[in-house]
Amino acid sequence: MSTDTTDGQNAPRPGPVAPQEGASLLAGTARDLPTGRHQFHRERLMVQIQQEQRAPQDSGRPAPAKRRGLRLPRPAITLPLTAVAVATAVVLALSSGGEQPGTGLATGPALTTTVGVATTRGVPQLLDQISLAAAKTSHPTVGEGQFVYVESQTADTFVKTVDDRPSLASHVLHRRQVWMSPDGKEGWLIDPAVNDGKKGETLSLPDEKGNPREAYLNGPSYAYLAALTTDPDQILAKIYKETKGMGNSPDQQAFTTIGDLLGESYPPAELSSALFKAAAKIPGVAVVENAVDAVGREGVAVVRLDEASGQREEWIFDRASHAFLGQRTVQVKKGTGDDALLVPGTVTHTSAITKRAVVDGIKEVPSQAG
């Protein structure tokens, strides 16, 4: 038995990527998102390593682990410290380009889109509507022995280097599947861009001391999320406090953290509602009226520009139902150094959540009937 709640069920059905950016996203986007959404991955990996080194003395919390099995940005899957070395090796291997052994995903041309105009006008109103819609969403309770299942379609663009010559490549749009137990101690990942084999790999790994990994803000479990405060001011204060020193700025990191909690996890409806209200309080948050997720669903985006990287993080919602559809990261300002290859309009990451469900076993897939 499985309880299936598909995000964006009132939104346009997933279909071909919108013509305007579809050709760019799908045309030859041979993806091998493995271990490396490259530029994005490499950057996040460095952040995670720094977190591992700093966390024990800074906060007393368990050292942050690599999240989302190598999709270092967004979603909330946790991998132990022992996986960092493996992740680093994979990222380095990717920098040579070509097809990654065992993945069957090749690299292709860069993903691009038209950079939408962002405005701060109407941000509070939109996030209030999104918050109200989230509060009305019916979420099943995850029981002991069950698993949260999240399925998505994702693609990326990154800088790869061959013989000291950097170039842009991308990972083809593909399906990613994640299973996590309520306490976050058991899990499984199937992602041809990350896994060496088609069957995927376990996420049920201990911490660096051999103990079961404990959930925390940047590596949450369903149980952890269910226990969080739903007061917007309190949750935002907690985010700022526990992510101090991370990212390029406190405000950007707070926005990124909320985006992570919305992605590859299953926050209770009350918490989702509170997170959107908290996001409205972060300086610099804006709206882009027209955005498209990885599978072509059109919507409105809540965004924030990271001034340091020149990349804009976008959360995409259905225009009518305000259901969360997915996320993407778009280069808005030209990068520097090797990153100068990331010209405005480059999509460094795009993802669409196509299914969230509660299932009775690891690697069990919910029926399409729901």
Tab-separated table of C-alpha atoms in Angstrom:
chain	number	residue	atom	x	y	z
A	1	MET	CA	0.000	0.000	0.000
A	2	SER	CA	1.189	3.493	-0.687
A	3	THR	CA	-0.222	6.931	-0.112
A	4	ASP	CA	0.507	9.109	-3.094
A	5	THR	CA	0.327	12.890	-3.110
A	6	THR	CA	1.656	14.386	-6.316
A	7	ASP	CA	2.728	18.004	-6.044
A	8	GLY	CA	1.113	20.365	-8.517
A	9	GLN	CA	-1.795	18.050	-9.204
A	10	ASN	CA	-3.913	20.989	-10.325
A	11	ALA	CA	-1.100	22.371	-12.410
A	12	PRO	CA	-0.603	21.736	-16.125
A	13	ARG	CA	0.308	18.104	-16.701
A	14	PRO	CA	4.011	17.501	-17.246
A	15	GLY	CA	4.709	17.533	-20.917
A	16	PRO	CA	7.331	18.603	-23.375
A	17	VAL	CA	9.473	21.455	-22.183
A	18	ALA	CA	8.031	24.784	-23.266
A	19	PRO	CA	9.134	25.737	-26.800
A	20	GLN	CA	10.996	28.825	-25.651
A	21	GLU	CA	13.410	26.868	-23.537
A	22	GLY	CA	12.554	23.316	-24.436
A	23	ALA	CA	15.014	23.053	-27.250
A	24	SER	CA	17.747	24.300	-24.980
A	25	LEU	CA	16.870	21.950	-22.138
A	26	LEU	CA	16.291	18.802	-24.121
A	27	ALA	CA	18.182	19.177	-27.350
A	28	GLY	CA	21.158	16.983	-26.813
A	29	THR	CA	21.393	17.675	-23.107
A	30	ALA	CA	23.221	14.450	-22.606
A	31	ARG	CA	23.418	14.464	-18.887
A	32	ASP	CA	25.523	12.651	-16.536
A	33	LEU	CA	24.672	14.396	-13.424
A	34	PRO	CA	26.630	12.125	-11.431
A	35	THR	CA	28.264	13.315	-8.809
A	36	GLY	CA	28.543	16.547	-10.142
A	37	ARG	CA	26.217	19.132	-11.275
A	38	HIS	CA	29.559	20.354	-11.789
A	39	GLN	CA	29.894	24.015	-11.179
A	40	PHE	CA	26.929	23.825	-8.882
A	41	HIS	CA	28.080	20.593	-7.354
A	42	ARG	CA	31.669	21.562	-6.940
A	43	GLU	CA	30.698	24.777	-5.182
A	44	ARG	CA	28.280	23.041	-2.853
A	45	LEU	CA	30.715	20.270	-2.137
A	46	MET	CA	33.276	22.767	-0.931
A	47	VAL	CA	30.636	24.331	1.319
A	48	GLN	CA	29.723	20.928	2.737
A	49	ILE	CA	33.350	20.094	3.442
A	50	GLN	CA	33.777	23.412	5.233
A	51	GLN	CA	30.638	22.678	7.231
A	52	GLU	CA	32.011	19.277	8.211
A	53	GLN	CA	35.184	20.897	9.476
A	54	ARG	CA	33.467	23.706	11.332
A	55	ALA	CA	30.186	22.347	12.700
A	56	PRO	CA	31.356	20.351	15.740
A	57	GLN	CA	33.140	23.268	17.367
A	58	ASP	CA	30.741	25.979	16.219
A	59	SER	CA	27.429	24.503	17.266
A	60	GLY	CA	27.820	21.196	18.980
A	61	ARG	CA	25.555	19.666	16.314
A	62	PRO	CA	26.534	16.594	14.303
A	63	ALA	CA	28.861	17.596	11.477
A	64	PRO	CA	26.789	18.405	8.403
A	65	ALA	CA	26.778	15.577	5.915
A	66	LYS	CA	26.632	15.753	2.161
A	67	ARG	CA	23.040	16.107	1.180
A	68	ARG	CA	20.890	14.718	-1.537
A	69	GLY	CA	23.299	12.073	-2.467
A	70	LEU	CA	25.523	14.341	-4.521
A	71	ARG	CA	22.944	16.717	-5.771
A	72	LEU	CA	24.528	18.937	-3.293
A	73	PRO	CA	22.167	21.800	-3.725
A	74	ARG	CA	18.462	21.665	-2.917
A	75	PRO	CA	16.709	18.548	-1.562
A	76	ALA	CA	17.423	17.049	1.795
A	77	ILE	CA	19.051	13.658	1.562
A	78	THR	CA	21.960	13.112	3.885
A	79	LEU	CA	25.182	11.257	3.197
A	80	PRO	CA	27.847	10.686	5.831
A	81	LEU	CA	31.258	12.247	6.014
A	82	THR	CA	32.772	9.087	4.571
A	83	ALA	CA	30.933	9.860	1.354
A	84	VAL	CA	32.642	13.233	0.976
A	85	ALA	CA	35.849	11.643	-0.241
A	86	VAL	CA	33.908	9.577	-2.755
A	87	ALA	CA	31.974	12.649	-3.851
A	88	THR	CA	35.165	14.600	-4.303
A	89	ALA	CA	36.639	11.839	-6.433
A	90	VAL	CA	33.558	11.742	-8.600
A	91	VAL	CA	33.512	15.497	-9.067
A	92	LEU	CA	37.160	15.412	-10.074
A	93	ALA	CA	36.467	12.564	-12.463
A	94	LEU	CA	33.672	14.558	-14.044
A	95	SER	CA	35.979	17.419	-14.784
A	96	SER	CA	37.485	15.286	-17.511
A	97	GLY	CA	34.129	15.326	-19.302
A	98	GLY	CA	32.712	12.550	-21.449
A	99	GLU	CA	30.575	9.667	-20.297
A	100	GLN	CA	30.863	8.606	-16.695
A	101	PRO	CA	31.542	4.870	-16.261
A	102	GLY	CA	28.438	3.046	-15.102
A	103	THR	CA	26.054	5.953	-15.636
A	104	GLY	CA	25.263	5.772	-19.334
A	105	LEU	CA	24.762	9.541	-19.314
A	106	ALA	CA	26.923	11.641	-21.607
A	107	THR	CA	27.621	15.346	-21.454
A	108	GLY	CA	26.007	17.710	-23.905
A	109	PRO	CA	25.620	21.425	-24.685
A	110	ALA	CA	24.728	24.038	-22.107
A	111	LEU	CA	21.155	24.560	-20.980
A	112	THR	CA	19.894	28.080	-21.571
A	113	THR	CA	16.791	30.180	-21.048
A	114	THR	CA	15.591	33.741	-21.349
A	115	VAL	CA	16.354	35.633	-18.134
A	116	GLY	CA	13.028	36.810	-16.752
A	117	VAL	CA	12.628	40.259	-15.251
A	118	ALA	CA	12.536	40.195	-11.446
A	119	THR	CA	10.541	42.651	-9.354
A	120	THR	CA	9.995	43.051	-5.622
A	121	ARG	CA	6.486	44.315	-6.265
A	122	GLY	CA	3.843	41.881	-5.022
A	123	VAL	CA	6.261	39.555	-3.194
A	124	PRO	CA	4.418	39.558	0.186
A	125	GLN	CA	1.056	39.022	-1.493
A	126	LEU	CA	2.282	36.142	-3.647
A	127	LEU	CA	4.027	34.357	-0.789
A	128	ASP	CA	0.941	34.831	1.364
A	129	GLN	CA	-1.173	33.137	-1.322
A	130	ILE	CA	1.381	30.337	-1.648
A	131	SER	CA	1.433	29.941	2.133
A	132	LEU	CA	-2.364	29.677	2.299
A	133	ALA	CA	-2.385	27.084	-0.488
A	134	ALA	CA	0.314	25.050	1.279
A	135	ALA	CA	-1.646	25.094	4.548
A	136	LYS	CA	-4.643	23.531	2.783
A	137	THR	CA	-2.607	20.707	1.292
A	138	SER	CA	-3.368	17.279	2.713
A	139	HIS	CA	-0.182	15.419	3.626
A	140	PRO	CA	-0.251	11.770	4.708
A	141	THR	CA	1.407	10.849	7.977
A	142	VAL	CA	4.566	8.797	7.600
A	143	GLY	CA	4.423	5.805	9.901
A	144	GLU	CA	7.147	3.604	11.330
A	145	GLY	CA	8.503	1.258	8.694
A	146	GLN	CA	7.325	3.499	5.853
A	147	PHE	CA	9.366	5.708	3.551
A	148	VAL	CA	9.023	9.145	1.998
A	149	TYR	CA	9.379	8.776	-1.767
A	150	VAL	CA	10.298	11.767	-3.927
A	151	GLU	CA	10.627	11.537	-7.688
A	152	SER	CA	11.910	14.334	-9.881
A	153	GLN	CA	13.246	15.190	-13.309
A	154	THR	CA	16.510	17.099	-13.240
A	155	ALA	CA	19.267	18.493	-15.456
A	156	ASP	CA	22.335	20.693	-15.044
A	157	THR	CA	25.011	22.729	-16.774
A	158	PHE	CA	28.577	22.846	-15.484
A	159	VAL	CA	32.116	23.851	-16.367
A	160	LYS	CA	34.310	20.884	-17.266
A	161	THR	CA	38.037	20.963	-17.914
A	162	VAL	CA	39.946	18.783	-20.352
A	163	ASP	CA	43.707	19.310	-20.696
A	164	ASP	CA	43.381	22.523	-18.687
A	165	ARG	CA	40.800	23.848	-21.148
A	166	PRO	CA	37.427	24.680	-19.585
A	167	SER	CA	34.201	24.255	-21.523
A	168	LEU	CA	30.502	24.034	-20.774
A	169	ALA	CA	28.631	20.758	-20.721
A	170	SER	CA	25.292	19.625	-19.383
A	171	HIS	CA	23.573	16.549	-18.035
A	172	VAL	CA	20.547	15.238	-19.866
A	173	LEU	CA	17.143	15.578	-18.229
A	174	HIS	CA	16.540	12.358	-16.316
A	175	ARG	CA	14.566	10.782	-13.507
A	176	ARG	CA	15.831	10.836	-9.932
A	177	GLN	CA	14.231	8.737	-7.160
A	178	VAL	CA	14.826	8.964	-3.423
A	179	TRP	CA	13.471	6.955	-0.493
A	180	MET	CA	14.016	8.035	3.127
A	181	SER	CA	12.755	6.588	6.407
A	182	PRO	CA	10.933	8.954	8.806
A	183	ASP	CA	13.997	9.210	11.057
A	184	GLY	CA	16.325	9.698	8.080
A	185	LYS	CA	18.551	6.755	9.021
A	186	GLU	CA	17.551	4.520	6.125
A	187	GLY	CA	17.388	5.517	2.501
A	188	TRP	CA	18.014	4.675	-1.121
A	189	LEU	CA	18.924	6.764	-4.167
A	190	ILE	CA	18.482	5.955	-7.846
A	191	ASP	CA	20.025	8.596	-10.059
A	192	PRO	CA	22.000	7.571	-13.162
A	193	ALA	CA	24.003	10.754	-12.809
A	194	VAL	CA	25.177	9.808	-9.334
A	195	ASN	CA	25.107	6.035	-9.098
A	196	ASP	CA	27.605	3.667	-10.662
A	197	GLY	CA	24.916	1.035	-11.163
A	198	LYS	CA	21.329	1.098	-12.391
A	199	LYS	CA	19.981	-0.252	-9.102
A	200	GLY	CA	21.136	2.800	-7.182
A	201	GLU	CA	22.868	2.974	-3.818
A	202	THR	CA	22.090	3.024	-0.128
A	203	LEU	CA	21.838	6.209	1.889
A	204	SER	CA	21.730	4.178	5.111
A	205	LEU	CA	25.225	5.109	6.161
A	206	PRO	CA	26.560	5.981	9.642
A	207	ASP	CA	28.407	9.131	10.584
A	208	GLU	CA	32.184	9.346	10.772
A	209	LYS	CA	32.122	7.704	14.212
A	210	GLY	CA	30.025	4.788	13.052
A	211	ASN	CA	26.864	5.998	14.771
A	212	PRO	CA	23.461	6.406	13.109
A	213	ARG	CA	23.310	9.901	11.669
A	214	GLU	CA	21.132	12.377	13.512
A	215	ALA	CA	18.894	14.761	11.569
A	216	TYR	CA	19.458	18.517	11.729
A	217	LEU	CA	18.362	21.619	9.803
A	218	ASN	CA	20.580	21.147	6.757
A	219	GLY	CA	20.095	17.389	6.768
A	220	PRO	CA	16.526	16.934	8.001
A	221	SER	CA	14.338	13.870	8.239
A	222	TYR	CA	10.548	13.769	8.125
A	223	ALA	CA	10.445	13.395	11.918
A	224	TYR	CA	12.805	16.345	12.340
A	225	LEU	CA	10.672	18.546	10.089
A	226	ALA	CA	7.473	17.484	11.856
A	227	ALA	CA	8.945	18.641	15.180
A	228	LEU	CA	10.017	22.098	13.978
A	229	THR	CA	8.200	25.233	15.059
A	230	THR	CA	5.633	26.572	12.622
A	231	ASP	CA	6.067	30.149	13.760
A	232	PRO	CA	7.580	32.025	10.760
A	233	ASP	CA	9.716	34.341	12.897
A	234	GLN	CA	11.064	31.517	15.030
A	235	ILE	CA	11.864	29.226	12.115
A	236	LEU	CA	13.612	32.062	10.261
A	237	ALA	CA	15.652	32.929	13.362
A	238	LYS	CA	16.652	29.269	13.661
A	239	ILE	CA	17.721	29.176	10.005
A	240	TYR	CA	19.900	32.276	10.347
A	241	LYS	CA	21.464	30.974	13.550
A	242	GLU	CA	22.236	27.455	12.340
A	243	THR	CA	23.522	28.489	8.909
A	244	LYS	CA	25.760	31.276	10.183
A	245	GLY	CA	28.948	31.431	8.126
A	246	MET	CA	27.563	29.289	5.308
A	247	GLY	CA	26.983	30.439	1.743
A	248	ASN	CA	27.860	33.785	0.209
A	249	SER	CA	25.674	35.816	2.572
A	250	PRO	CA	23.307	35.147	5.495
A	251	ASP	CA	20.241	36.185	3.498
A	252	GLN	CA	21.140	34.077	0.467
A	253	GLN	CA	21.886	31.062	2.635
A	254	ALA	CA	18.551	31.453	4.428
A	255	PHE	CA	16.756	31.511	1.067
A	256	THR	CA	18.727	28.477	-0.124
A	257	THR	CA	18.007	26.553	3.074
A	258	ILE	CA	14.275	27.104	2.762
A	259	GLY	CA	14.464	26.020	-0.871
A	260	ASP	CA	16.254	22.849	0.211
A	261	LEU	CA	13.529	22.086	2.741
A	262	LEU	CA	10.889	22.471	0.029
A	263	GLY	CA	12.600	20.254	-2.506
A	264	GLU	CA	13.603	16.659	-1.876
A	265	SER	CA	11.804	16.292	1.436
A	266	TYR	CA	8.209	16.123	2.649
A	267	PRO	CA	7.594	18.924	5.149
A	268	PRO	CA	4.195	18.889	6.884
A	269	ALA	CA	1.668	21.342	5.460
A	270	GLU	CA	1.883	23.644	8.482
A	271	LEU	CA	5.658	23.877	8.186
A	272	SER	CA	5.555	24.527	4.436
A	273	SER	CA	3.127	27.354	5.076
A	274	ALA	CA	5.417	28.822	7.749
A	275	LEU	CA	8.482	28.534	5.503
A	276	PHE	CA	6.815	30.596	2.790
A	277	LYS	CA	5.869	33.264	5.317
A	278	ALA	CA	9.459	33.231	6.581
A	279	ALA	CA	10.797	33.608	3.036
A	280	ALA	CA	8.770	36.803	2.645
A	281	LYS	CA	10.850	38.310	5.444
A	282	ILE	CA	14.221	37.717	3.734
A	283	PRO	CA	15.634	40.880	2.120
A	284	GLY	CA	16.128	40.721	-1.632
A	285	VAL	CA	13.403	38.192	-2.425
A	286	ALA	CA	11.670	38.995	-5.710
A	287	VAL	CA	9.181	37.599	-8.229
A	288	VAL	CA	9.574	36.570	-11.864
A	289	GLU	CA	6.200	36.370	-13.584
A	290	ASN	CA	7.135	33.729	-16.146
A	291	ALA	CA	9.245	30.657	-15.385
A	292	VAL	CA	9.303	27.055	-16.609
A	293	ASP	CA	10.316	23.983	-14.620
A	294	ALA	CA	12.340	21.047	-15.925
A	295	VAL	CA	9.367	19.284	-17.530
A	296	GLY	CA	7.847	22.354	-19.149
A	297	ARG	CA	5.238	23.366	-16.601
A	298	GLU	CA	4.809	27.123	-16.674
A	299	GLY	CA	4.401	29.174	-13.552
A	300	VAL	CA	5.483	32.121	-11.455
A	301	ALA	CA	8.790	32.108	-9.578
A	302	VAL	CA	9.896	33.389	-6.188
A	303	VAL	CA	13.572	34.233	-6.625
A	304	ARG	CA	16.678	35.676	-5.035
A	305	LEU	CA	19.898	36.764	-6.733
A	306	ASP	CA	23.194	35.690	-5.197
A	307	GLU	CA	25.289	38.782	-5.881
A	308	ALA	CA	28.555	36.913	-5.317
A	309	SER	CA	27.988	34.169	-7.892
A	310	GLY	CA	25.638	36.082	-10.181
A	311	GLN	CA	23.212	33.159	-10.041
A	312	ARG	CA	19.521	33.482	-9.268
A	313	GLU	CA	17.730	30.750	-7.368
A	314	GLU	CA	14.122	30.303	-8.450
A	315	TRP	CA	11.241	28.429	-6.800
A	316	ILE	CA	8.541	27.790	-9.380
A	317	PHE	CA	4.840	27.579	-8.518
A	318	ASP	CA	1.712	26.876	-10.528
A	319	ARG	CA	0.097	30.189	-11.320
A	320	ALA	CA	-3.443	29.073	-10.446
A	321	SER	CA	-3.109	26.574	-7.601
A	322	HIS	CA	0.181	27.955	-6.200
A	323	ALA	CA	1.413	24.359	-5.891
A	324	PHE	CA	5.197	23.986	-5.748
A	325	LEU	CA	6.471	22.657	-9.086
A	326	GLY	CA	10.250	22.747	-8.891
A	327	GLN	CA	13.388	24.860	-8.785
A	328	ARG	CA	16.080	26.110	-11.066
A	329	THR	CA	19.242	28.197	-10.857
A	330	VAL	CA	19.903	30.692	-13.644
A	331	GLN	CA	23.079	32.646	-14.303
A	332	VAL	CA	21.969	36.284	-14.373
A	333	LYS	CA	25.353	38.014	-14.283
A	334	LYS	CA	28.404	36.844	-16.219
A	335	GLY	CA	30.804	34.776	-14.122
A	336	THR	CA	34.540	35.339	-13.725
A	337	GLY	CA	37.545	33.113	-14.396
A	338	ASP	CA	36.481	29.743	-15.778
A	339	ASP	CA	32.965	30.682	-14.715
A	340	ALA	CA	32.992	33.385	-17.381
A	341	LEU	CA	31.678	30.594	-19.592
A	342	LEU	CA	28.467	30.811	-17.587
A	343	VAL	CA	26.909	33.670	-19.496
A	344	PRO	CA	23.573	35.210	-18.525
A	345	GLY	CA	20.789	32.791	-19.367
A	346	THR	CA	22.747	29.649	-18.549
A	347	VAL	CA	20.657	27.221	-16.483
A	348	THR	CA	23.068	25.627	-14.030
A	349	HIS	CA	20.341	23.486	-12.483
A	350	THR	CA	16.697	22.704	-13.152
A	351	SER	CA	14.411	20.221	-11.434
A	352	ALA	CA	10.729	19.362	-11.340
A	353	ILE	CA	9.134	17.411	-8.516
A	354	THR	CA	6.829	14.948	-10.267
A	355	LYS	CA	5.767	12.787	-7.347
A	356	ARG	CA	5.870	12.679	-3.555
A	357	ALA	CA	4.370	9.746	-1.706
A	358	VAL	CA	4.508	7.615	1.389
A	359	VAL	CA	5.317	3.991	0.571
A	360	ASP	CA	5.596	0.847	2.655
A	361	GLY	CA	9.027	-0.276	1.585
A	362	ILE	CA	12.365	0.966	0.373
A	363	LYS	CA	12.559	1.008	-3.454
A	364	GLU	CA	8.760	0.622	-3.628
A	365	VAL	CA	7.247	2.892	-6.275
A	366	PRO	CA	3.726	4.298	-5.723
A	367	SER	CA	1.117	3.316	-8.280
A	368	GLN	CA	0.321	5.857	-10.938
A	369	ALA	CA	-3.338	5.558	-9.972
A	370	GLY	CA	-2.548	7.159	-6.617
